[in-house]
XYZ file of N, CA and C in Angstrom:
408
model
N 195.535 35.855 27.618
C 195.371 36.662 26.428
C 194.240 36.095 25.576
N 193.511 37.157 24.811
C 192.796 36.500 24.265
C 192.990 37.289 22.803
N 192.669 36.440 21.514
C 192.897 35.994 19.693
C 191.490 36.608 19.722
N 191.150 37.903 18.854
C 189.753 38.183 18.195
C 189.829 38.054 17.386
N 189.303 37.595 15.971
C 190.035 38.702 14.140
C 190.994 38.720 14.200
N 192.083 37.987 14.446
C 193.527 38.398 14.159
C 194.118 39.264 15.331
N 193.643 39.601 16.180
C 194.293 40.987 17.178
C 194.638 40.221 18.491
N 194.999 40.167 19.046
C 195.500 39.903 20.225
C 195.341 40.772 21.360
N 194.522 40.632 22.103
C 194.208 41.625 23.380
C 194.977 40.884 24.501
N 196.125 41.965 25.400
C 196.732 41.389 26.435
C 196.016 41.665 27.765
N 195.285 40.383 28.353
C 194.270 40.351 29.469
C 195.299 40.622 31.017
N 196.277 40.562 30.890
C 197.174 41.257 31.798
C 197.161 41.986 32.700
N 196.916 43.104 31.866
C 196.470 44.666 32.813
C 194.873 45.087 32.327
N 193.943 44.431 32.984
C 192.964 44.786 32.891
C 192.466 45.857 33.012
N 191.466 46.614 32.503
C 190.657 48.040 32.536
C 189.962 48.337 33.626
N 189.109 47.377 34.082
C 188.449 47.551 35.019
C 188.604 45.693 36.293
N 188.918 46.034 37.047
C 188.699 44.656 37.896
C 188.396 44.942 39.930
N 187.443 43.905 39.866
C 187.276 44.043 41.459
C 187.118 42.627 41.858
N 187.625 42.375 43.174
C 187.956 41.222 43.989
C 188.777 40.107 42.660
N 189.237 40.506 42.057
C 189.943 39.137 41.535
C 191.606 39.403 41.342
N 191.811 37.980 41.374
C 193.228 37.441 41.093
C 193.643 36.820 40.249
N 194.705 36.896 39.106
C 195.251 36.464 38.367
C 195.506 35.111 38.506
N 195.320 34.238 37.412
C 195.338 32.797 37.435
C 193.940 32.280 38.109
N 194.677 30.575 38.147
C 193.695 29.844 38.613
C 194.074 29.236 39.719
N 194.264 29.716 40.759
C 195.396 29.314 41.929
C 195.031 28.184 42.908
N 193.527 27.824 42.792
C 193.371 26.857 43.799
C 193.539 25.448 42.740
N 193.616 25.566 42.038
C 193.399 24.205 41.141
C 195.298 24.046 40.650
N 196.034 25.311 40.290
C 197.293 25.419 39.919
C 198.269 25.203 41.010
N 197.773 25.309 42.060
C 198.687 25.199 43.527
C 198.560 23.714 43.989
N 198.049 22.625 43.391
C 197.839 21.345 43.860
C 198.879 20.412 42.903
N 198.887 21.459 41.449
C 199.924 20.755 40.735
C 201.461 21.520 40.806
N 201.555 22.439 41.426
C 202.458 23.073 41.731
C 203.035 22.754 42.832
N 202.740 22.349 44.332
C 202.955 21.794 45.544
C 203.279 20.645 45.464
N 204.578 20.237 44.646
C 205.485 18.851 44.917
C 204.402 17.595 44.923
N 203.085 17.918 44.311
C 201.958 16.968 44.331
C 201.822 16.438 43.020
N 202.576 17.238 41.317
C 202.748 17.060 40.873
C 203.231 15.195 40.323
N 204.322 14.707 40.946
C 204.842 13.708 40.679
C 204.095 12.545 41.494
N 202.949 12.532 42.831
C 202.437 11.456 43.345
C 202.029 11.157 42.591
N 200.929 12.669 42.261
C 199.697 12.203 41.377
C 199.807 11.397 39.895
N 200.611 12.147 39.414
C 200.669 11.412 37.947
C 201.984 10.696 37.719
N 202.985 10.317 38.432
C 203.741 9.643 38.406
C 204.674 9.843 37.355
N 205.351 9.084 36.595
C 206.805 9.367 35.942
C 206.186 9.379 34.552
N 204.456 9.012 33.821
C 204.346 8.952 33.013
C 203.664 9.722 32.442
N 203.233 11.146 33.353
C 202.341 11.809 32.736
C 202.500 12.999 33.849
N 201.872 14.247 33.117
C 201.349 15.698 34.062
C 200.530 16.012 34.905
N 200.627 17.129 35.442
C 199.451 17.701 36.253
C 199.300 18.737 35.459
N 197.759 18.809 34.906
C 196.753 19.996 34.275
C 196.208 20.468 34.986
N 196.081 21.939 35.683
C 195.061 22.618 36.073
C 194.024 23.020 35.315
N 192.699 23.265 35.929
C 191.814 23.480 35.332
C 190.496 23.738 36.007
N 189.938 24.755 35.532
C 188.276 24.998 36.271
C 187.836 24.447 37.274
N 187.558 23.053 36.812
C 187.251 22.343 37.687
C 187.826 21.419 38.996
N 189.390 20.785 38.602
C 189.853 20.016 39.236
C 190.472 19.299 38.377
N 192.611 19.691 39.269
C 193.303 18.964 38.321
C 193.299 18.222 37.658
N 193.845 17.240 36.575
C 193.732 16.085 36.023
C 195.362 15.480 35.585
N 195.549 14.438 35.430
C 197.104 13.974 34.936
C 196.427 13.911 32.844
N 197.590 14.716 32.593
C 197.972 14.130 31.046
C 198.883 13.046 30.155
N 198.151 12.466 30.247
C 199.407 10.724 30.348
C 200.277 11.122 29.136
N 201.727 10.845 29.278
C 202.097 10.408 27.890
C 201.844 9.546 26.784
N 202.233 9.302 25.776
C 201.866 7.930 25.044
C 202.515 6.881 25.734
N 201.249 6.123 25.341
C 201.335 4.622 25.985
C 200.575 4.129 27.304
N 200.207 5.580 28.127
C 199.960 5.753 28.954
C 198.791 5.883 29.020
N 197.744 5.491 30.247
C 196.097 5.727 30.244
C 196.319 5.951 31.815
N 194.895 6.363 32.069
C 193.913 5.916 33.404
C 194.206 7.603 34.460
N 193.336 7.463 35.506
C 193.561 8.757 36.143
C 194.452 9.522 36.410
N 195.832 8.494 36.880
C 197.164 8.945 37.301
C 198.431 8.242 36.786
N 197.520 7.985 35.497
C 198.860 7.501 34.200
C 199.861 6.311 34.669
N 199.135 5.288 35.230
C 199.635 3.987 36.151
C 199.207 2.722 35.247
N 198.412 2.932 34.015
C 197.893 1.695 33.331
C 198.839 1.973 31.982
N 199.668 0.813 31.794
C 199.953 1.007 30.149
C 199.007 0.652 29.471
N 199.039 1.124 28.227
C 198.242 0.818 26.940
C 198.440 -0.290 26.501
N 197.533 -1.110 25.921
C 197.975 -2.553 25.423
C 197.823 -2.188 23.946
N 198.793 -2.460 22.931
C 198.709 -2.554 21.716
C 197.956 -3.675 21.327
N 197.124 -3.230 19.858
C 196.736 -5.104 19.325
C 196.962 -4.615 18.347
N 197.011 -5.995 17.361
C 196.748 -6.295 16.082
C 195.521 -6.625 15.660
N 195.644 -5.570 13.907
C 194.632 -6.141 13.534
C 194.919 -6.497 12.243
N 193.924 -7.839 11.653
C 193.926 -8.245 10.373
C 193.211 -7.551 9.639
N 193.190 -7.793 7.789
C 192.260 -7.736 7.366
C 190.862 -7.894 7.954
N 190.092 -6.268 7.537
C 188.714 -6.508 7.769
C 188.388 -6.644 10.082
N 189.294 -6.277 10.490
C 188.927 -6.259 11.787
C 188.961 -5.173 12.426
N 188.068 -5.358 13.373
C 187.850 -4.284 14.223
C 187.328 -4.299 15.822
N 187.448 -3.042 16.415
C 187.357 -3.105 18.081
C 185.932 -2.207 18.345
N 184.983 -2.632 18.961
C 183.843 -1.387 18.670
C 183.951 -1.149 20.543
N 183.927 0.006 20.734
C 183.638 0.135 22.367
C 182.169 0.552 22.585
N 181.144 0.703 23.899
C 180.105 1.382 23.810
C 180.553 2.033 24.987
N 180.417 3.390 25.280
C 180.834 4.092 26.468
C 179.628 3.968 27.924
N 179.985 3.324 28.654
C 179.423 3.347 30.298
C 179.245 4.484 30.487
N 179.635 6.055 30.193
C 179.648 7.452 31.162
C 178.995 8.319 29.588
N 179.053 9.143 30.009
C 178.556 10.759 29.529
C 179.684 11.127 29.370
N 180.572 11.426 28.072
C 181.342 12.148 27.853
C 181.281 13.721 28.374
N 182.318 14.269 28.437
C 182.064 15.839 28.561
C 182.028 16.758 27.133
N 180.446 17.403 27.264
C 180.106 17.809 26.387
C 180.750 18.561 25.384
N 182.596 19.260 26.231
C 182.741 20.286 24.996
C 183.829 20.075 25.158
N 185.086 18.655 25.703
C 185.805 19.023 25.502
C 186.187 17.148 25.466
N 187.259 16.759 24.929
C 187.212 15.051 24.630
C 188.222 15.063 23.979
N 189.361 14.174 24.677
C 190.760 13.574 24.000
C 190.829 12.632 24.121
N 191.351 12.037 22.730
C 191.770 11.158 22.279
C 193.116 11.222 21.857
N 193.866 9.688 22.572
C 195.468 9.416 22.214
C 195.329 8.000 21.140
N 195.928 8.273 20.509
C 196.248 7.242 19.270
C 197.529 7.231 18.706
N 198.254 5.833 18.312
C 199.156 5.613 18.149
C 199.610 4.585 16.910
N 199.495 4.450 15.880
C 199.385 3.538 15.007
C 200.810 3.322 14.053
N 201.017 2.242 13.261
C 201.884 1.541 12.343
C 201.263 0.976 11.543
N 201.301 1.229 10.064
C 200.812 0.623 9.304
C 201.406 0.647 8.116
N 201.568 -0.049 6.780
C 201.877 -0.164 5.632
C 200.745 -0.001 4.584
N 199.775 -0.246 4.904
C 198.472 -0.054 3.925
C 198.276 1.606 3.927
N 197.982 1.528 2.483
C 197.343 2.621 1.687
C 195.880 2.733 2.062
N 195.326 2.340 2.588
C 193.506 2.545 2.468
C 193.077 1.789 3.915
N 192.683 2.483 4.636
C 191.513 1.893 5.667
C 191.619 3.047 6.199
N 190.313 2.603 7.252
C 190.117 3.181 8.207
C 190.897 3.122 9.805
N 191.366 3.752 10.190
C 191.612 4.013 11.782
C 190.937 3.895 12.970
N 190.010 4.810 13.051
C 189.059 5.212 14.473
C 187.854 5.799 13.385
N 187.492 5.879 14.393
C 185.995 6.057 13.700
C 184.750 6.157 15.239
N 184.017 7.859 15.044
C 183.542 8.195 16.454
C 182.380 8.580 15.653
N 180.949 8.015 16.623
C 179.832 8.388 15.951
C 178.808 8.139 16.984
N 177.827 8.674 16.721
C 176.876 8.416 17.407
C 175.476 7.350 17.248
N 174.518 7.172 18.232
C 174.354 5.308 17.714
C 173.572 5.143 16.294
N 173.098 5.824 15.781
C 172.457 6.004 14.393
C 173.402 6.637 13.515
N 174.801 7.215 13.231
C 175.860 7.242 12.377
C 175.427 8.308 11.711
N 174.667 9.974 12.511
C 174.270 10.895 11.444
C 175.340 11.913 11.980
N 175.765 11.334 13.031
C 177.182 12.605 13.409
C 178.104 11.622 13.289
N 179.652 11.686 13.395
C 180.649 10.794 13.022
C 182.296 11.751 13.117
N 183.030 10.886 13.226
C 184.246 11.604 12.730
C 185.169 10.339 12.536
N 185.650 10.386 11.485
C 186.423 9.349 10.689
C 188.206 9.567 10.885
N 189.113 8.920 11.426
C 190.275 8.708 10.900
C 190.740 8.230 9.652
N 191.612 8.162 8.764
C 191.517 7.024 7.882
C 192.571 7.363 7.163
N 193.200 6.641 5.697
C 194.344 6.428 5.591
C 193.585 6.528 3.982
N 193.768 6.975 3.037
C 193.287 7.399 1.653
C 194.485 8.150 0.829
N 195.001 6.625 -0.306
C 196.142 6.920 -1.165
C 197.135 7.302 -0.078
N 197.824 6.327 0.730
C 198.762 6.637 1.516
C 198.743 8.060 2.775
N 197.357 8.774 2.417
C 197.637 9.746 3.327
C 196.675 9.896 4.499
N 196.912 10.732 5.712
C 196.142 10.903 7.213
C 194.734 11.521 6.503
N 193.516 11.045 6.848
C 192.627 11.918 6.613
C 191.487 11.910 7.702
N 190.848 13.010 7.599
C 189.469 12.906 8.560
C 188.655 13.656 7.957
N 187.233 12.983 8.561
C 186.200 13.295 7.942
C 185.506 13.342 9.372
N 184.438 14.436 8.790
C 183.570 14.334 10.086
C 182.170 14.783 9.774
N 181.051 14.437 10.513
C 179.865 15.304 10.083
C 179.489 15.377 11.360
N 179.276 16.657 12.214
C 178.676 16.917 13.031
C 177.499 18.043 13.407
């Protein structure tokens, strides 16, 4: 289905169609065929998709087939973790899992930018509350 303006068009019973089939069956039949649970194991899903399934880890959970736990750290005052990415993100689509505990009123969280800081997107914690900021 597809959301225009508020309306809802049901893609269902199409108007006009030739040679096609409903769904996405070669990519949905790999997570559907009891392949489900090798692949991603007890901690995460099978997503179909365009291109080629993927596992959706639960929390806590990372890596292709949701087999790596997450390591929690601590941080003090004033610390921080900077990563630089090895790969090419995918251009239009990018998740992020985060999981936090905290008692402070004010800092920052995560924080995503690019290497000169004129695009960005901020997590952060301002007067006790979730906030984000972003400039892209």
């Amino acid at each position: 289905n597809v959301k225009h303006n508020s309306k809802l068009y049901d893609l269902a019973e199409p108007g006009l169609s030739r040679n096609s089939i409903p769904g996405c069956r070669p990519t949905e039949e790999v997570c559907n065929n009891n392949y489900q649970g090798s692949r991603c194991g007890d901690h995460g899903r099978c997503v179909g998709s365009l291109r080629a399934p993927t596992c959706e880890c639960n929390p806590g959970w990372t890596g292709p087939y949701c087999t790596l736990e997450t390591m929690p750290s601590t941080f003090n005052q004033q610390s921080y973790v900077k990563y630089a990415l090895s790969f090419e993100p995918d251009r239009f689509t990018t998740e992020i899992q985060l999981r936090f505990r905290t008692r402070e009123e004010q800092g920052e969280l995560f924080r995503v930018s690019d290497q000169h800081n004129r695009e960005y997107g901020i997590l952060e914690i301002s007067s006790s509350r979730l906030k984000f900021r972003y400039n892209l």
